[in-house]
Coordinates of N, CA and C in Angstrom, one line a residue:
X1 N 85.1 121.4 29.9 CA 85.1 122.0 31.2 C 86.3 122.8 31.5
X2 N 86.1 124.1 31.8 CA 87.3 125.0 32.1 C 88.0 124.6 33.3
X3 N 89.3 124.9 33.4 CA 90.1 124.5 34.6 C 89.5 125.2 35.9
X4 N 89.3 124.4 36.9 CA 88.9 124.9 38.2 C 87.4 125.0 38.4
X5 N 86.6 124.7 37.4 CA 85.2 124.8 37.5 C 84.5 123.5 37.8
X6 N 83.3 123.5 38.3 CA 82.4 122.4 38.5 C 83.0 121.2 39.3
X7 N 83.4 121.5 40.5 CA 84.1 120.4 41.3 C 83.2 119.2 41.5
X8 N 81.9 119.4 41.6 CA 81.0 118.2 41.8 C 81.0 117.3 40.6
X9 N 80.9 117.9 39.5 CA 81.0 117.1 38.3 C 82.3 116.4 38.1
X10 N 83.4 117.1 38.6 CA 84.7 116.5 38.5 C 84.8 115.2 39.3
X11 N 84.4 115.3 40.6 CA 84.6 114.2 41.5 C 83.6 113.0 41.1
X12 N 82.4 113.4 40.7 CA 81.5 112.3 40.2 C 82.0 111.6 39.0
X13 N 82.6 112.4 38.1 CA 83.2 111.8 36.9 C 84.4 110.9 37.2
X14 N 85.2 111.2 38.2 CA 86.3 110.4 38.7 C 85.7 109.0 39.2
X15 N 84.6 109.1 40.0 CA 84.0 107.9 40.5 C 83.5 107.0 39.4
X16 N 82.9 107.6 38.4 CA 82.4 106.8 37.2 C 83.5 106.2 36.4
X17 N 84.6 107.0 36.3 CA 85.8 106.5 35.6 C 86.4 105.3 36.3
X18 N 86.4 105.3 37.6 CA 87.0 104.2 38.4 C 86.1 103.0 38.2
X19 N 84.7 103.2 38.3 CA 83.8 102.1 38.1 C 83.9 101.5 36.7
X20 N 84.0 102.3 35.7 CA 84.2 101.8 34.3 C 85.5 101.1 34.2
X21 N 86.5 101.5 34.8 CA 87.8 100.8 34.8 C 87.7 99.4 35.4
X22 N 86.9 99.2 36.5 CA 86.7 97.9 37.1 C 85.9 97.0 36.1
X23 N 84.9 97.6 35.5 CA 84.1 96.8 34.6 C 84.9 96.4 33.4
X24 N 85.7 97.3 32.9 CA 86.6 97.0 31.8 C 87.6 95.9 32.1
X25 N 88.1 95.9 33.4 CA 89.0 94.9 33.8 C 88.3 93.5 33.9
X26 N 87.0 93.5 34.3 CA 86.3 92.2 34.2 C 86.1 91.7 32.8
X27 N 85.7 92.7 31.9 CA 85.4 92.3 30.5 C 86.7 91.8 29.8
X28 N 87.8 92.4 30.1 CA 89.0 92.0 29.4 C 90.1 91.3 30.3
X29 N 89.6 90.5 31.2 CA 90.4 89.9 32.2 C 91.5 89.0 31.5
X30 N 91.1 88.1 30.5 CA 92.1 87.3 29.9 C 93.3 88.1 29.3
X31 N 93.0 89.2 28.7 CA 94.1 90.1 28.1 C 94.9 90.7 29.2
X32 N 94.3 91.0 30.4 CA 95.1 91.6 31.4 C 96.0 90.6 32.1
X33 N 95.8 89.3 32.0 CA 96.6 88.4 32.7 C 98.0 88.3 32.2
X34 N 98.2 88.8 31.0 CA 99.6 88.9 30.5 C 100.4 90.1 31.0
X35 N 99.7 91.0 31.7 CA 100.4 92.2 32.1 C 101.1 91.9 33.5
X36 N 102.3 92.4 33.6 CA 103.1 92.2 34.8 C 102.8 93.4 35.7
X37 N 103.1 93.2 37.0 CA 102.9 94.2 38.0 C 103.7 95.5 37.7
X38 N 104.9 95.2 37.2 CA 105.8 96.4 36.8 C 105.3 97.2 35.7
X39 N 104.7 96.5 34.7 CA 104.1 97.2 33.5 C 102.9 98.0 33.9
X40 N 102.1 97.5 34.8 CA 100.9 98.2 35.3 C 101.3 99.4 36.1
X41 N 102.4 99.3 36.9 CA 102.8 100.4 37.7 C 103.4 101.5 36.8
X42 N 104.1 101.1 35.8 CA 104.7 102.1 34.8 C 103.5 102.9 34.1
X43 N 102.5 102.2 33.7 CA 101.4 102.8 33.0 C 100.7 103.8 33.9
X44 N 100.5 103.4 35.2 CA 99.8 104.3 36.2 C 100.7 105.5 36.5
X45 N 102.0 105.3 36.6 CA 102.9 106.4 36.9 C 102.9 107.4 35.7
X46 N 102.9 106.8 34.5 CA 102.8 107.7 33.3 C 101.5 108.5 33.3
X47 N 100.4 107.9 33.6 CA 99.1 108.6 33.7 C 99.1 109.7 34.8
X48 N 99.7 109.4 35.9 CA 99.8 110.3 37.0 C 100.7 111.5 36.6
X49 N 101.8 111.3 36.0 CA 102.7 112.4 35.6 C 102.0 113.3 34.5
X50 N 101.2 112.6 33.6 CA 100.5 113.4 32.6 C 99.4 114.3 33.3
X51 N 98.7 113.7 34.3 CA 97.7 114.5 35.0 C 98.4 115.7 35.8
X52 N 99.5 115.4 36.4 CA 100.2 116.4 37.2 C 100.7 117.5 36.2
X53 N 101.2 117.2 35.1 CA 101.6 118.2 34.1 C 100.4 119.0 33.6
X54 N 99.3 118.4 33.4 CA 98.1 119.2 33.0 C 97.7 120.2 34.1
X55 N 97.7 119.7 35.4 CA 97.4 120.6 36.5 C 98.4 121.8 36.6
X56 N 99.7 121.4 36.4 CA 100.7 122.5 36.5 C 100.6 123.5 35.4
X57 N 100.2 123.1 34.2 CA 100.0 124.0 33.1 C 98.6 124.7 33.1
X58 N 97.7 124.2 34.1 CA 96.4 124.7 34.2 C 95.6 124.7 32.9
X59 N 95.6 123.6 32.3 CA 94.9 123.4 31.0 C 93.6 122.6 31.2
X60 N 92.7 122.7 30.2 CA 91.5 122.0 30.3 C 91.7 120.5 30.1
X61 N 92.9 120.1 29.8 CA 93.2 118.7 29.6 C 93.4 118.0 31.0
X62 N 93.4 118.7 32.0 CA 93.6 118.1 33.4 C 92.4 117.1 33.6
X63 N 91.2 117.5 33.3 CA 90.0 116.7 33.6 C 90.1 115.3 32.8
X64 N 90.3 115.3 31.5 CA 90.4 114.0 30.9 C 91.7 113.2 31.3
X65 N 92.7 113.9 31.7 CA 93.9 113.1 32.2 C 93.6 112.4 33.5
X66 N 92.8 113.1 34.4 CA 92.4 112.5 35.6 C 91.4 111.3 35.4
X67 N 90.6 111.5 34.4 CA 89.6 110.4 34.1 C 90.4 109.2 33.6
X68 N 91.4 109.4 32.8 CA 92.2 108.3 32.3 C 92.9 107.6 33.5
X69 N 93.5 108.4 34.4 CA 94.2 107.9 35.6 C 93.3 107.0 36.4
X70 N 92.1 107.5 36.7 CA 91.2 106.7 37.5 C 90.6 105.5 36.8
X71 N 90.4 105.6 35.5 CA 90.0 104.4 34.7 C 91.1 103.3 34.8
X72 N 92.3 103.7 34.7 CA 93.4 102.7 34.8 C 93.6 102.2 36.2
X73 N 93.3 103.1 37.2 CA 93.3 102.6 38.6 C 92.3 101.5 38.9
X74 N 91.1 101.7 38.3 CA 90.1 100.7 38.5 C 90.4 99.4 37.8
X75 N 90.9 99.5 36.6 CA 91.3 98.2 35.9 C 92.5 97.6 36.6
X76 N 93.5 98.4 37.1 CA 94.6 97.8 37.8 C 94.2 97.2 39.1
X77 N 93.3 97.8 39.9 CA 92.9 97.3 41.1 C 92.1 95.9 40.9
X78 N 91.3 95.9 39.9 CA 90.6 94.6 39.6 C 91.6 93.5 39.3
X79 N 92.7 93.8 38.5 CA 93.7 92.9 38.1 C 94.4 92.4 39.4
X80 N 94.7 93.3 40.3 CA 95.5 93.0 41.5 C 94.6 92.0 42.4
X81 N 93.3 92.2 42.4 CA 92.5 91.4 43.2 C 92.2 90.0 42.6
X82 N 92.0 89.9 41.3 CA 91.5 88.7 40.7 C 92.6 87.8 40.2
X83 N 93.7 88.3 39.6 CA 94.8 87.5 39.1 C 95.7 87.1 40.2
X84 N 95.8 85.8 40.5 CA 96.5 85.3 41.7 C 97.9 84.9 41.3
X85 N 98.9 85.1 42.2 CA 100.2 84.6 42.0 C 100.3 83.1 42.1
X86 N 101.4 82.5 41.6 CA 101.5 81.1 41.5 C 101.6 80.4 42.9
X87 N 102.0 81.1 43.9 CA 102.1 80.5 45.2 C 100.9 80.8 46.1
X88 N 99.8 81.3 45.5 CA 98.7 81.6 46.3 C 98.2 80.3 47.1
X89 N 97.7 80.6 48.3 CA 97.2 79.5 49.1 C 96.1 78.7 48.5
X90 N 95.3 79.3 47.6 CA 94.2 78.6 47.0 C 94.6 77.4 46.2
X91 N 95.8 77.2 45.8 CA 96.2 76.0 45.0 C 96.1 74.7 45.8
X92 N 95.9 74.8 47.2 CA 95.7 73.7 48.0 C 94.3 73.3 48.2
X93 N 93.4 73.9 47.4 CA 91.9 73.7 47.6 C 91.6 72.2 47.6
X94 N 90.7 71.8 48.5 CA 90.3 70.4 48.6 C 91.2 69.5 49.4
X95 N 92.3 70.1 50.0 CA 93.2 69.3 50.8 C 93.1 69.7 52.3
X96 N 93.6 68.8 53.1 CA 93.8 69.2 54.5 C 95.2 69.6 54.7
X97 N 95.3 70.8 55.2 CA 96.7 71.4 55.3 C 96.8 72.1 56.7
X98 N 98.1 72.3 57.1 CA 98.4 73.2 58.2 C 98.7 74.6 57.7
X99 N 98.1 75.6 58.3 CA 98.2 77.0 57.9 C 98.7 77.8 59.0
X100 N 99.6 78.7 58.7 CA 100.1 79.7 59.7 C 99.9 81.1 59.0
X101 N 99.4 82.0 59.8 CA 99.2 83.4 59.3 C 99.1 84.4 60.3
X102 N 99.1 85.6 59.9 CA 99.0 86.8 60.8 C 97.6 87.4 60.8
X103 N 97.0 87.7 61.9 CA 95.7 88.2 62.0 C 95.6 89.6 61.4
X104 N 94.8 89.9 60.4 CA 94.7 91.2 59.8 C 93.5 92.0 60.2
X105 N 92.5 91.3 60.8 CA 91.3 92.0 61.3 C 90.9 91.5 62.6
X106 N 89.7 91.9 63.1 CA 89.3 91.5 64.4 C 88.8 90.0 64.4
X107 N 89.2 89.3 65.4 CA 88.6 88.0 65.6 C 87.1 88.1 65.9
X108 N 86.4 87.1 65.4 CA 84.9 87.1 65.7 C 84.6 85.8 66.4
X109 N 83.8 86.0 67.4 CA 83.4 84.8 68.3 C 81.9 84.9 68.5
X110 N 81.2 83.8 68.2 CA 79.7 83.7 68.4 C 79.4 82.5 69.2
X111 N 78.7 82.7 70.2 CA 78.4 81.5 71.1 C 77.3 80.6 70.6
X112 N 77.5 79.3 70.7 CA 76.5 78.4 70.3 C 76.2 77.4 71.5
X113 N 75.6 76.3 71.3 CA 75.2 75.4 72.4 C 76.4 74.7 73.0
X114 N 77.5 74.6 72.3 CA 78.6 73.8 72.8 C 79.9 74.6 73.0
X115 N 79.8 75.9 72.8 CA 81.0 76.7 73.0 C 80.9 78.0 72.1
X116 N 82.0 78.2 71.4 CA 82.1 79.5 70.6 C 82.6 79.1 69.2
X117 N 81.9 79.6 68.2 CA 82.4 79.6 66.8 C 83.3 80.8 66.5
X118 N 84.6 80.5 66.1 CA 85.6 81.5 66.0 C 85.9 81.6 64.5
X119 N 86.2 82.9 64.1 CA 86.8 83.1 62.7 C 87.9 84.1 62.8
X120 N 88.9 83.9 62.0 CA 90.1 84.8 62.0 C 90.4 85.1 60.5
X121 N 90.5 86.4 60.1 CA 91.0 86.7 58.8 C 92.5 86.8 58.9
X122 N 93.2 86.0 58.1 CA 94.6 85.9 58.1 C 95.3 86.2 56.8
X123 N 96.5 86.8 56.9 CA 97.4 86.8 55.7 C 98.4 85.7 55.9
X124 N 98.4 84.8 54.9 CA 99.2 83.5 55.1 C 100.7 83.8 55.1
X125 N 101.3 83.1 56.1 CA 102.8 83.2 56.1 C 103.4 81.8 55.7
X126 N 102.7 80.7 55.9 CA 103.2 79.4 55.5 C 102.1 78.4 55.5
X127 N 102.4 77.3 54.7 CA 101.4 76.2 54.6 C 102.2 74.9 54.5
X128 N 101.6 73.8 55.1 CA 102.2 72.5 55.1 C 101.1 71.5 54.7
X129 N 101.5 70.6 53.8 CA 100.5 69.6 53.3 C 101.0 68.2 53.9
X130 N 100.2 67.6 54.7 CA 100.5 66.3 55.3 C 101.7 66.5 56.3
X131 N 102.7 65.6 56.1 CA 103.9 65.6 57.0 C 105.0 66.3 56.3
X132 N 104.8 67.0 55.2 CA 105.8 67.7 54.5 C 106.4 68.9 55.2
X133 N 107.3 69.6 54.5 CA 107.9 70.7 55.1 C 107.0 72.0 54.9
X134 N 107.2 72.9 55.8 CA 106.5 74.2 55.6 C 106.9 74.9 54.4
X135 N 106.0 75.4 53.6 CA 106.2 76.2 52.4 C 105.7 77.6 52.5
X136 N 106.4 78.5 51.8 CA 106.0 79.9 51.8 C 104.8 80.0 50.9
X137 N 103.8 80.7 51.3 CA 102.6 80.9 50.5 C 102.1 82.4 50.6
X138 N 101.3 82.8 49.6 CA 100.8 84.2 49.7 C 99.3 84.1 49.7
X139 N 98.6 85.2 49.8 CA 97.2 85.3 49.9 C 96.6 85.3 51.3
X140 N 95.3 85.3 51.4 CA 94.7 85.4 52.7 C 93.6 84.3 52.8
X141 N 93.3 84.0 54.0 CA 92.2 83.0 54.3 C 91.4 83.5 55.5
X142 N 90.2 82.9 55.6 CA 89.5 83.1 56.8 C 89.5 81.7 57.5
X143 N 90.0 81.6 58.7 CA 90.1 80.3 59.4 C 89.0 80.2 60.4
X144 N 88.2 79.1 60.2 CA 87.0 78.9 61.1 C 87.3 77.8 62.0
X145 N 87.0 77.9 63.3 CA 87.2 76.9 64.3 C 86.1 76.9 65.4
X146 N 86.3 76.1 66.4 CA 85.4 76.0 67.5 C 86.1 75.8 68.8
X147 N 85.8 76.5 69.8 CA 86.5 76.3 71.1 C 85.4 76.3 72.2
X148 N 85.8 75.7 73.3 CA 84.9 75.6 74.5 C 84.7 77.0 75.2
X149 N 85.8 77.7 75.2 CA 85.7 79.1 75.8 C 86.4 80.1 74.9
X150 N 85.9 81.3 74.9 CA 86.5 82.3 74.1 C 88.0 82.6 74.4
X151 N 88.3 82.5 75.7 CA 89.7 82.8 76.1 C 90.7 81.9 75.4
X152 N 90.3 80.7 75.1 CA 91.3 79.7 74.5 C 91.8 80.2 73.2
X153 N 91.0 80.9 72.5 CA 91.4 81.3 71.1 C 91.5 82.9 70.9
X154 N 91.5 83.6 72.0 CA 91.6 85.0 72.0 C 92.8 85.5 71.2
X155 N 92.6 86.4 70.3 CA 93.8 86.9 69.5 C 93.5 88.4 69.1
X156 N 94.6 89.1 68.9 CA 94.5 90.5 68.5 C 95.2 90.7 67.2
X157 N 94.8 91.8 66.5 CA 95.4 92.0 65.2 C 96.9 92.0 65.3
X158 N 97.6 91.3 64.4 CA 99.0 91.2 64.4 C 99.5 89.9 65.0
X159 N 98.7 89.2 65.7 CA 99.1 87.9 66.3 C 99.2 86.8 65.3
X160 N 100.1 85.9 65.6 CA 100.3 84.7 64.7 C 99.3 83.6 65.1
X161 N 98.6 83.0 64.1 CA 97.6 82.0 64.3 C 98.0 80.8 63.5
X162 N 97.9 79.6 64.1 CA 98.2 78.4 63.3 C 97.2 77.3 63.7
X163 N 96.8 76.5 62.7 CA 95.9 75.4 62.9 C 96.0 74.5 61.6
X164 N 95.2 73.4 61.6 CA 95.1 72.6 60.5 C 93.6 72.3 60.1
X165 N 93.3 72.2 58.9 CA 92.0 71.9 58.5 C 91.8 71.8 57.0
X166 N 90.6 71.6 56.5 CA 90.3 71.5 55.1 C 90.2 72.9 54.5
X167 N 91.0 73.1 53.4 CA 91.0 74.3 52.7 C 90.0 74.3 51.5
X168 N 89.1 75.2 51.5 CA 88.0 75.2 50.5 C 88.0 76.6 49.8
X169 N 87.8 76.6 48.5 CA 87.6 77.8 47.7 C 86.3 78.5 48.1
X170 N 86.4 79.8 48.1 CA 85.2 80.6 48.3 C 84.2 80.5 47.1
X171 N 82.9 80.4 47.4 CA 82.0 80.3 46.3 C 80.8 81.2 46.6
X172 N 80.1 81.7 45.6 CA 78.9 82.4 45.8 C 77.7 81.7 45.1
X173 N 76.5 82.1 45.5 CA 75.3 81.5 45.0 C 74.8 82.2 43.7
X174 N 75.4 83.3 43.4 CA 75.0 84.0 42.1 C 73.5 84.3 42.0
X175 N 72.8 84.5 43.2 CA 71.4 84.9 43.1 C 71.3 86.3 42.6
X176 N 70.2 86.6 41.8 CA 70.0 88.0 41.3 C 70.0 89.0 42.4
X177 N 70.7 90.1 42.3 CA 70.8 91.1 43.3 C 71.7 90.9 44.4
X178 N 72.3 89.7 44.5 CA 73.2 89.4 45.6 C 74.6 89.9 45.3
X179 N 75.4 90.2 46.3 CA 76.8 90.6 46.2 C 77.6 89.4 45.7
X180 N 78.5 89.6 44.8 CA 79.4 88.6 44.3 C 80.4 88.3 45.5
X181 N 80.2 87.2 46.2 CA 81.0 86.9 47.4 C 82.4 86.7 47.0
X182 N 82.7 86.0 45.9 CA 84.0 85.6 45.5 C 84.8 86.9 45.2
X183 N 84.3 87.8 44.4 CA 85.0 89.0 44.1 C 85.1 89.9 45.3
X184 N 84.1 89.9 46.2 CA 84.3 90.7 47.4 C 85.4 90.3 48.3
X185 N 85.5 88.9 48.5 CA 86.6 88.4 49.2 C 88.0 88.6 48.5
X186 N 88.0 88.5 47.2 CA 89.3 88.8 46.5 C 89.7 90.2 46.7
X187 N 88.7 91.1 46.8 CA 89.1 92.6 47.0 C 89.7 92.7 48.4
X188 N 89.3 91.9 49.3 CA 89.8 91.9 50.7 C 91.1 91.1 50.8
X189 N 91.6 90.5 49.7 CA 92.8 89.7 49.7 C 92.6 88.3 50.2
X190 N 91.4 87.8 50.3 CA 91.1 86.5 50.8 C 90.7 85.6 49.6
X191 N 91.3 84.4 49.5 CA 91.0 83.6 48.4 C 90.5 82.2 48.8
X192 N 90.5 81.9 50.1 CA 90.0 80.5 50.5 C 89.6 80.6 52.0
X193 N 88.9 79.6 52.4 CA 88.5 79.4 53.8 C 89.1 78.1 54.3
X194 N 89.5 78.1 55.6 CA 90.0 76.9 56.2 C 89.1 76.5 57.4
X195 N 88.6 75.3 57.4 CA 87.7 74.8 58.4 C 88.5 73.8 59.3
X196 N 88.7 74.2 60.5 CA 89.6 73.4 61.4 C 88.9 72.2 62.1
X197 N 87.6 72.3 62.1 CA 86.9 71.2 62.9 C 87.3 71.2 64.3
X198 N 87.8 70.0 64.8 CA 88.2 69.9 66.2 C 89.7 70.1 66.4
X199 N 90.4 70.4 65.3 CA 91.8 70.7 65.5 C 92.1 71.9 66.3
X200 N 93.2 71.8 67.1 CA 93.5 72.9 68.0 C 94.0 74.1 67.2
X201 N 93.6 75.3 67.7 CA 94.1 76.6 67.2 C 95.1 77.1 68.1
X202 N 96.3 77.4 67.6 CA 97.4 78.0 68.4 C 97.6 79.4 68.1
X203 N 97.6 80.3 69.1 CA 97.7 81.7 68.9 C 99.0 82.1 69.6
X204 N 99.9 82.8 68.9 CA 101.1 83.4 69.5 C 101.0 84.9 69.5
X205 N 101.0 85.5 70.6 CA 100.9 86.9 70.7 C 102.1 87.6 70.2
X206 N 101.9 88.7 69.4 CA 103.0 89.5 68.8 C 102.6 90.9 69.1
X207 N 103.6 91.7 69.5 CA 103.4 93.1 69.7 C 103.7 93.9 68.4
X208 N 102.7 93.8 67.5 CA 102.8 94.4 66.1 C 101.5 95.1 65.8
X209 N 101.6 95.9 64.7 CA 100.4 96.6 64.2 C 99.7 97.5 65.3
X210 N 100.5 98.4 65.9 CA 99.9 99.2 67.0 C 98.7 100.1 66.5
X211 N 98.9 100.7 65.3 CA 97.8 101.6 64.7 C 96.5 100.8 64.4
X212 N 96.7 99.6 63.9 CA 95.5 98.8 63.6 C 94.8 98.4 64.9
X213 N 95.6 98.1 65.9 CA 95.0 97.7 67.2 C 94.3 98.9 67.8
X214 N 94.9 100.1 67.7 CA 94.3 101.3 68.2 C 92.9 101.5 67.5
X215 N 92.9 101.4 66.2 CA 91.7 101.6 65.4 C 90.6 100.6 65.8
X216 N 91.0 99.3 66.0 CA 90.1 98.3 66.5 C 89.5 98.6 67.9
X217 N 90.4 99.1 68.7 CA 89.9 99.4 70.1 C 88.9 100.5 70.1
X218 N 89.1 101.5 69.2 CA 88.2 102.6 69.1 C 86.8 102.1 68.6
X219 N 86.9 101.3 67.6 CA 85.7 100.7 66.9 C 84.9 99.9 68.0
X220 N 85.6 99.1 68.8 CA 85.0 98.2 69.8 C 84.3 99.1 70.9
X221 N 85.0 100.2 71.2 CA 84.5 101.1 72.2 C 83.1 101.7 71.8
X222 N 83.1 102.2 70.6 CA 81.8 102.8 70.1 C 80.8 101.7 69.9
X223 N 81.2 100.5 69.5 CA 80.2 99.4 69.3 C 79.6 99.1 70.6
X224 N 80.4 98.9 71.7 CA 79.8 98.6 73.0 C 78.9 99.8 73.5
X225 N 79.3 101.0 73.3 CA 78.5 102.1 73.7 C 77.1 102.1 73.0
X226 N 77.1 101.8 71.7 CA 75.9 101.7 70.9 C 75.0 100.6 71.4
X227 N 75.6 99.5 71.8 CA 74.8 98.4 72.3 C 74.1 98.7 73.6
X228 N 74.8 99.5 74.4 CA 74.3 99.8 75.7 C 73.1 100.8 75.7
X229 N 73.2 101.7 74.7 CA 72.3 102.8 74.6 C 71.2 102.7 73.6
X230 N 71.3 101.8 72.6 CA 70.4 101.8 71.5 C 69.7 100.4 71.5
X231 N 68.5 100.4 70.8 CA 67.8 99.1 70.6 C 67.5 98.9 69.2
X232 N 67.0 97.7 68.9 CA 66.6 97.5 67.5 C 65.4 98.4 67.2
X233 N 65.1 98.8 65.9 CA 66.0 98.4 64.7 C 67.1 99.4 64.4
X234 N 67.3 100.4 65.3 CA 68.2 101.5 65.0 C 69.7 101.0 65.2
X235 N 69.9 100.0 66.1 CA 71.2 99.5 66.4 C 72.1 99.1 65.2
X236 N 71.5 98.2 64.3 CA 72.3 97.7 63.2 C 72.8 98.9 62.3
X237 N 71.9 99.8 62.0 CA 72.2 100.9 61.1 C 73.3 101.8 61.7
X238 N 73.2 102.0 63.0 CA 74.2 102.8 63.7 C 75.5 102.2 63.7
X239 N 75.6 100.9 63.9 CA 76.9 100.1 63.9 C 77.5 100.1 62.5
X240 N 76.6 100.0 61.5 CA 77.1 100.0 60.1 C 77.8 101.3 59.8
X241 N 77.1 102.4 60.2 CA 77.6 103.7 59.8 C 78.9 104.1 60.6
X242 N 78.9 103.8 61.9 CA 80.0 104.2 62.8 C 81.2 103.3 62.8
X243 N 80.9 102.0 62.6 CA 82.0 101.1 62.8 C 82.3 100.2 61.6
X244 N 81.4 100.3 60.6 CA 81.6 99.4 59.4 C 81.1 98.0 59.7
X245 N 80.4 97.7 60.7 CA 80.0 96.3 61.1 C 78.9 95.9 60.1
X246 N 78.9 94.6 59.8 CA 77.9 94.0 58.9 C 77.0 93.1 59.8
X247 N 76.0 92.6 59.1 CA 75.0 91.8 59.8 C 75.6 90.6 60.5
X248 N 76.6 90.0 59.9 CA 77.2 88.8 60.5 C 78.0 89.2 61.8
X249 N 78.3 90.4 62.0 CA 79.1 90.8 63.2 C 78.2 91.5 64.3
X250 N 76.9 91.7 64.0 CA 76.1 92.3 65.0 C 76.0 91.5 66.3
X251 N 76.0 90.2 66.1 CA 75.9 89.3 67.3 C 77.2 89.0 67.9
X252 N 78.3 89.6 67.5 CA 79.5 89.3 68.2 C 79.5 89.7 69.6
X253 N 80.1 88.9 70.4 CA 80.0 89.1 71.9 C 80.9 90.3 72.3
X254 N 80.4 91.0 73.3 CA 81.2 92.1 73.8 C 82.3 91.6 74.7

């Protein structure tokens, strides 16, 4: 392909190269585990410089250089999602622990017969097993709890959330045609779930993440507007396109 021609083919080929990189990362995962983050970064930077040089020289090699770059990006992103550090929170799987973390997404609350089922996506800042000392930990969890009123557990993106509960690894059912839940959560940075049961959830308000809070506010505004003006079956499709909502969040309370 000559330089500057066929942009559609160029962008489609980049997408295919990225997908092939992810598949290659899955196929050769044991070999990738020996690679350090610094080595991966150096390889990616080298590929980026090679692609930039090809563009600057305006040669036909620019296309294969970009294909190589996106292939390596796919493999590197897979490695970053799947290969966990030694201090990841998932090492406490099967234990009852106290977890502290910062809210990275919108809190979800669904009403049931006895109150509200709450879930928080958190990036972990600390963990404590039993009566031991707090330890530093990495990774993310989804913390599930239950409250009598929504106001008791209200939280915004950036707030600190702390509770105790059983930590369980994420698992999928591997049904044909189903999304790989474990890999999907890993891509989101989440490696475990914490079920608090009747344990109290403590929320400490923090004035952080203003841009993320602004984006969440805009998303909630459009979501409320869609709910007021649209009916089934158009509503779920509209929410999915405009706000990124999934079926599990369509019933979230306004």
